[in-house]
PDB file of C-alpha atoms in Angstrom:
ATOM      1  CA  MET J   1     155.816 -47.239  83.982  1.00  0.00           C
ATOM      2  CA  THR J   2     156.990 -43.756  83.047  1.00  0.00           C
ATOM      3  CA  ILE J   3     156.750 -44.569  79.336  1.00  0.00           C
ATOM      4  CA  LEU J   4     153.100 -45.497  79.883  1.00  0.00           C
ATOM      5  CA  LEU J   5     152.574 -42.165  81.579  1.00  0.00           C
ATOM      6  CA  ALA J   6     154.141 -40.342  78.612  1.00  0.00           C
ATOM      7  CA  GLY J   7     151.975 -42.302  76.188  1.00  0.00           C
ATOM      8  CA  GLY J   8     148.877 -41.750  78.282  1.00  0.00           C
ATOM      9  CA  LEU J   9     149.582 -38.017  78.501  1.00  0.00           C
ATOM     10  CA  THR J  10     149.931 -37.813  74.730  1.00  0.00           C
ATOM     11  CA  VAL J  11     146.754 -39.812  74.019  1.00  0.00           C
ATOM     12  CA  ALA J  12     144.800 -37.807  76.604  1.00  0.00           C
ATOM     13  CA  ALA J  13     145.988 -34.490  75.125  1.00  0.00           C
ATOM     14  CA  VAL J  14     144.946 -35.510  71.606  1.00  0.00           C
ATOM     15  CA  LEU J  15     141.620 -36.912  72.839  1.00  0.00           C
ATOM     16  CA  TRP J  16     140.901 -33.700  74.760  1.00  0.00           C
ATOM     17  CA  VAL J  17     141.359 -31.617  71.594  1.00  0.00           C
ATOM     18  CA  VAL J  18     139.105 -33.988  69.643  1.00  0.00           C
ATOM     19  CA  LEU J  19     136.443 -33.676  72.351  1.00  0.00           C
ATOM     20  CA  LEU J  20     136.708 -29.871  72.364  1.00  0.00           C
ATOM     21  CA  VAL J  21     136.291 -29.663  68.597  1.00  0.00           C
ATOM     22  CA  GLY J  22     133.501 -32.252  68.523  1.00  0.00           C
ATOM     23  CA  ALA J  23     131.528 -30.816  71.433  1.00  0.00           C
ATOM     24  CA  PRO J  24     129.504 -28.247  69.467  1.00  0.00           C
ATOM     25  CA  ALA J  25     128.286 -30.938  67.045  1.00  0.00           C
ATOM     26  CA  GLY J  26     127.474 -33.227  69.964  1.00  0.00           C
ATOM     27  CA  LEU J  27     125.072 -30.678  71.406  1.00  0.00           C
ATOM     28  CA  SER J  28     122.723 -31.152  68.463  1.00  0.00           C
ATOM     29  CA  HIS J  29     122.410 -34.920  69.009  1.00  0.00           C
ATOM     30  CA  ASP J  30     119.966 -36.028  71.678  1.00  0.00           C
ATOM     31  CA  ALA J  31     121.988 -39.143  72.486  1.00  0.00           C
ATOM     32  CA  LEU J  32     125.155 -37.111  73.159  1.00  0.00           C
ATOM     33  CA  GLY J  33     123.647 -33.962  74.661  1.00  0.00           C
ATOM     34  CA  GLY J  34     123.979 -35.048  78.290  1.00  0.00           C
ATOM     35  CA  ALA J  35     127.585 -36.193  77.952  1.00  0.00           C
ATOM     36  CA  VAL J  36     128.538 -33.020  76.091  1.00  0.00           C
ATOM     37  CA  ALA J  37     126.885 -30.914  78.794  1.00  0.00           C
ATOM     38  CA  TYR J  38     129.223 -32.572  81.312  1.00  0.00           C
ATOM     39  CA  LEU J  39     132.154 -31.713  79.055  1.00  0.00           C
ATOM     40  CA  TYR J  40     131.143 -28.036  79.011  1.00  0.00           C
ATOM     41  CA  ALA J  41     130.669 -28.116  82.797  1.00  0.00           C
ATOM     42  CA  ALA J  42     134.117 -29.681  83.295  1.00  0.00           C
ATOM     43  CA  ALA J  43     135.697 -27.124  80.965  1.00  0.00           C
ATOM     44  CA  SER J  44     134.046 -24.326  82.949  1.00  0.00           C
ATOM     45  CA  GLN J  45     136.240 -25.331  85.891  1.00  0.00           C
ATOM     46  CA  ILE J  46     139.400 -24.453  83.931  1.00  0.00           C
ATOM     47  CA  CYS J  47     138.241 -21.709  81.545  1.00  0.00           C
ATOM     48  CA  HIS J  48     136.039 -18.618  81.757  1.00  0.00           C
ATOM     49  CA  GLN J  49     134.179 -19.676  78.555  1.00  0.00           C
ATOM     50  CA  ARG J  50     133.318 -16.098  77.577  1.00  0.00           C
ATOM     51  CA  ALA J  51     131.461 -16.301  74.265  1.00  0.00           C
ATOM     52  CA  GLU J  52     133.174 -13.248  72.780  1.00  0.00           C
ATOM     53  CA  ARG J  53     136.570 -14.823  73.486  1.00  0.00           C
ATOM     54  CA  SER J  54     135.746 -18.290  72.174  1.00  0.00           C
ATOM     55  CA  PHE J  55     135.710 -19.912  68.771  1.00  0.00           C
ATOM     56  CA  ALA J  56     132.430 -21.306  67.484  1.00  0.00           C
ATOM     57  CA  LEU J  57     131.734 -24.172  65.115  1.00  0.00           C
ATOM     58  CA  SER J  58     128.400 -24.308  63.330  1.00  0.00           C
ATOM     59  CA  GLY J  59     127.237 -21.432  65.479  1.00  0.00           C
ATOM     60  CA  MET J  60     128.031 -23.242  68.751  1.00  0.00           C
ATOM     61  CA  GLN J  61     130.746 -22.080  71.142  1.00  0.00           C
ATOM     62  CA  LEU J  62     133.664 -24.396  71.923  1.00  0.00           C
ATOM     63  CA  PRO J  63     133.905 -25.491  75.576  1.00  0.00           C
ATOM     64  CA  VAL J  64     137.037 -23.350  76.117  1.00  0.00           C
ATOM     65  CA  CYS J  65     138.166 -19.896  75.027  1.00  0.00           C
ATOM     66  CA  ALA J  66     140.461 -19.272  72.074  1.00  0.00           C
ATOM     67  CA  ARG J  67     143.578 -18.903  74.246  1.00  0.00           C
ATOM     68  CA  CYS J  68     142.911 -22.178  76.059  1.00  0.00           C
ATOM     69  CA  PHE J  69     142.150 -23.895  72.768  1.00  0.00           C
ATOM     70  CA  GLY J  70     145.491 -22.700  71.376  1.00  0.00           C
ATOM     71  CA  LEU J  71     147.259 -24.083  74.442  1.00  0.00           C
ATOM     72  CA  TYR J  72     145.514 -27.457  74.239  1.00  0.00           C
ATOM     73  CA  LEU J  73     145.920 -27.843  70.479  1.00  0.00           C
ATOM     74  CA  SER J  74     149.611 -27.010  70.475  1.00  0.00           C
ATOM     75  CA  GLY J  75     150.191 -29.003  73.671  1.00  0.00           C
ATOM     76  CA  ALA J  76     148.820 -32.095  71.971  1.00  0.00           C
ATOM     77  CA  LEU J  77     150.924 -31.406  68.877  1.00  0.00           C
ATOM     78  CA  GLY J  78     154.027 -30.821  71.017  1.00  0.00           C
ATOM     79  CA  ALA J  79     153.458 -34.135  72.793  1.00  0.00           C
ATOM     80  CA  VAL J  80     153.092 -35.977  69.481  1.00  0.00           C
ATOM     81  CA  VAL J  81     156.238 -34.322  68.106  1.00  0.00           C
ATOM     82  CA  ALA J  82     158.146 -35.391  71.225  1.00  0.00           C
ATOM     83  CA  TRP J  83     157.602 -39.005  70.160  1.00  0.00           C
ATOM     84  CA  ARG J  84     159.250 -38.259  66.797  1.00  0.00           C
ATOM     85  CA  SER J  85     162.573 -37.286  68.397  1.00  0.00           C
ATOM     86  CA  SER J  86     164.882 -39.404  70.497  1.00  0.00           C
ATOM     87  CA  PRO J  87     164.590 -38.969  74.259  1.00  0.00           C
ATOM     88  CA  ARG J  88     167.458 -36.980  75.711  1.00  0.00           C
ATOM     89  CA  PRO J  89     168.208 -34.938  78.796  1.00  0.00           C
ATOM     90  CA  LEU J  90     166.708 -31.505  78.402  1.00  0.00           C
ATOM     91  CA  LEU J  91     168.758 -28.437  79.128  1.00  0.00           C
ATOM     92  CA  ASN J  92     167.303 -25.035  79.895  1.00  0.00           C
ATOM     93  CA  THR J  93     163.687 -26.209  80.051  1.00  0.00           C
ATOM     94  CA  ARG J  94     162.800 -23.354  82.359  1.00  0.00           C
ATOM     95  CA  LEU J  95     164.198 -20.856  79.874  1.00  0.00           C
ATOM     96  CA  LEU J  96     162.408 -22.566  76.981  1.00  0.00           C
ATOM     97  CA  LEU J  97     159.069 -22.487  78.809  1.00  0.00           C
ATOM     98  CA  ALA J  98     159.598 -18.897  79.964  1.00  0.00           C
ATOM     99  CA  LEU J  99     160.363 -17.710  76.433  1.00  0.00           C
ATOM    100  CA  ALA J 100     157.446 -19.689  75.013  1.00  0.00           C
ATOM    101  CA  ALA J 101     155.142 -18.011  77.546  1.00  0.00           C
ATOM    102  CA  VAL J 102     156.064 -14.479  76.425  1.00  0.00           C
ATOM    103  CA  PRO J 103     153.458 -14.124  73.628  1.00  0.00           C
ATOM    104  CA  THR J 104     150.661 -15.394  75.885  1.00  0.00           C
ATOM    105  CA  GLY J 105     151.825 -13.217  78.768  1.00  0.00           C
ATOM    106  CA  VAL J 106     152.110 -10.099  76.643  1.00  0.00           C
ATOM    107  CA  THR J 107     148.674 -10.440  75.042  1.00  0.00           C
ATOM    108  CA  TRP J 108     147.052 -11.264  78.377  1.00  0.00           C
ATOM    109  CA  ALA J 109     148.780  -8.359  80.163  1.00  0.00           C
ATOM    110  CA  LEU J 110     147.902  -5.838  77.459  1.00  0.00           C
ATOM    111  CA  GLU J 111     144.266  -6.927  77.478  1.00  0.00           C
ATOM    112  CA  SER J 112     144.068  -6.947  81.278  1.00  0.00           C
ATOM    113  CA  ALA J 113     145.496  -3.445  81.419  1.00  0.00           C
ATOM    114  CA  GLY J 114     142.984  -2.268  78.803  1.00  0.00           C
ATOM    115  CA  LEU J 115     145.768  -1.207  76.458  1.00  0.00           C
ATOM    116  CA  ALA J 116     144.872  -3.522  73.572  1.00  0.00           C
ATOM    117  CA  GLY J 117     142.219  -5.888  72.385  1.00  0.00           C
ATOM    118  CA  PHE J 118     143.071  -8.970  70.363  1.00  0.00           C
ATOM    119  CA  SER J 119     141.075 -11.224  68.101  1.00  0.00           C
ATOM    120  CA  ASN J 120     140.416 -14.818  69.068  1.00  0.00           C
ATOM    121  CA  LEU J 121     142.791 -15.928  66.352  1.00  0.00           C
ATOM    122  CA  THR J 122     145.554 -13.762  67.841  1.00  0.00           C
ATOM    123  CA  ARG J 123     144.860 -15.079  71.351  1.00  0.00           C
ATOM    124  CA  ALA J 124     145.056 -18.671  70.124  1.00  0.00           C
ATOM    125  CA  ALA J 125     148.176 -18.013  68.040  1.00  0.00           C
ATOM    126  CA  ALA J 126     149.929 -16.349  70.981  1.00  0.00           C
ATOM    127  CA  ALA J 127     149.274 -19.466  73.066  1.00  0.00           C
ATOM    128  CA  LEU J 128     150.749 -21.882  70.498  1.00  0.00           C
ATOM    129  CA  PRO J 129     154.416 -21.604  71.556  1.00  0.00           C
ATOM    130  CA  LEU J 130     153.674 -22.222  75.236  1.00  0.00           C
ATOM    131  CA  GLY J 131     151.413 -25.208  74.621  1.00  0.00           C
ATOM    132  CA  ALA J 132     153.807 -26.778  72.122  1.00  0.00           C
ATOM    133  CA  ALA J 133     156.816 -26.288  74.386  1.00  0.00           C
ATOM    134  CA  ALA J 134     155.000 -27.658  77.444  1.00  0.00           C
ATOM    135  CA  GLY J 135     153.679 -30.729  75.620  1.00  0.00           C
ATOM    136  CA  TRP J 136     157.082 -31.449  74.108  1.00  0.00           C
ATOM    137  CA  VAL J 137     158.997 -30.927  77.377  1.00  0.00           C
ATOM    138  CA  PHE J 138     156.696 -33.106  79.495  1.00  0.00           C
ATOM    139  CA  VAL J 139     156.718 -36.043  77.094  1.00  0.00           C
ATOM    140  CA  GLN J 140     160.459 -35.750  76.423  1.00  0.00           C
ATOM    141  CA  MET J 141     161.199 -35.696  80.153  1.00  0.00           C
ATOM    142  CA  LEU J 142     159.021 -38.728  80.828  1.00  0.00           C
ATOM    143  CA  ARG J 143     160.505 -40.640  77.894  1.00  0.00           C
ATOM    144  CA  TYR J 144     164.057 -39.821  78.956  1.00  0.00           C
ATOM    145  CA  ASP J 145     163.277 -40.885  82.508  1.00  0.00           C
ATOM    146  CA  ALA J 146     161.852 -44.191  81.233  1.00  0.00           C
ATOM    147  CA  GLU J 147     164.898 -44.853  79.075  1.00  0.00           C
ATOM    148  CA  SER J 148     167.329 -44.107  81.895  1.00  0.00           C
ATOM    149  CA  HIS J 149     166.423 -47.597  83.200  1.00  0.00           C
ATOM    150  CA  GLY J 150     165.742 -46.436  86.714  1.00  0.00           C
ATOM    151  CA  ARG J 151     169.018 -44.566  87.210  1.00  0.00           C
ATOM    152  CA  GLU J 152     168.566 -41.542  89.404  1.00  0.00           C
ATOM    153  CA  ILE J 153     168.207 -38.360  87.402  1.00  0.00           C
ATOM    154  CA  HIS J 154     168.780 -35.125  89.213  1.00  0.00           C
ATOM    155  CA  ASP J 155     169.363 -31.484  88.534  1.00  0.00           C
ATOM    156  CA  SER J 156     173.097 -30.784  88.333  1.00  0.00           C
ATOM    157  CA  ARG J 157     172.644 -27.965  90.833  1.00  0.00           C
ATOM    158  CA  THR J 158     171.278 -30.418  93.396  1.00  0.00           C
ATOM    159  CA  PRO J 159     173.766 -32.805  95.008  1.00  0.00           C
ATOM    160  CA  ALA J 160     173.022 -36.461  94.305  1.00  0.00           C
ATOM    161  CA  ARG J 161     172.057 -38.603  97.261  1.00  0.00           C
ATOM    162  CA  ILE J 162     174.669 -41.149  98.223  1.00  0.00           C
ATOM    163  CA  GLY J 163     173.692 -44.486  99.673  1.00  0.00           C
TER     164      GLY J 163
END
């Protein structure tokens, strides 16, 4: 069951990126306009969608900002890459994710404080490590769990339950 979840997460991540990139083109087709409008509305629940902070294709804004797009794109790529390596227990995932979040955190903090302004390309690039690490970690963890054949997996700092 867990392997299906890992596969589903990977397919959903890739499909989400395809939908984000295809959305601007879909707006110009009458048959797709309504469905694409729902996509933009759904994306508005997770992203501010500010035009000046978003990429545009053919003059139409993507449904998410550049930083979110960087996260989603690299998350999908990280999930796909996780299938290319053998599942194994992951050590220091918190440290990996914390370090991967530094570029995103720094650019966001500097912009929020009014100390710097970054281009959309820089915002997206800063998000790439975090998205890639998160996608890779989640799929690797699910794959390892599936291949453990139901044995209990626990954090070494947490005592295992007996009985």
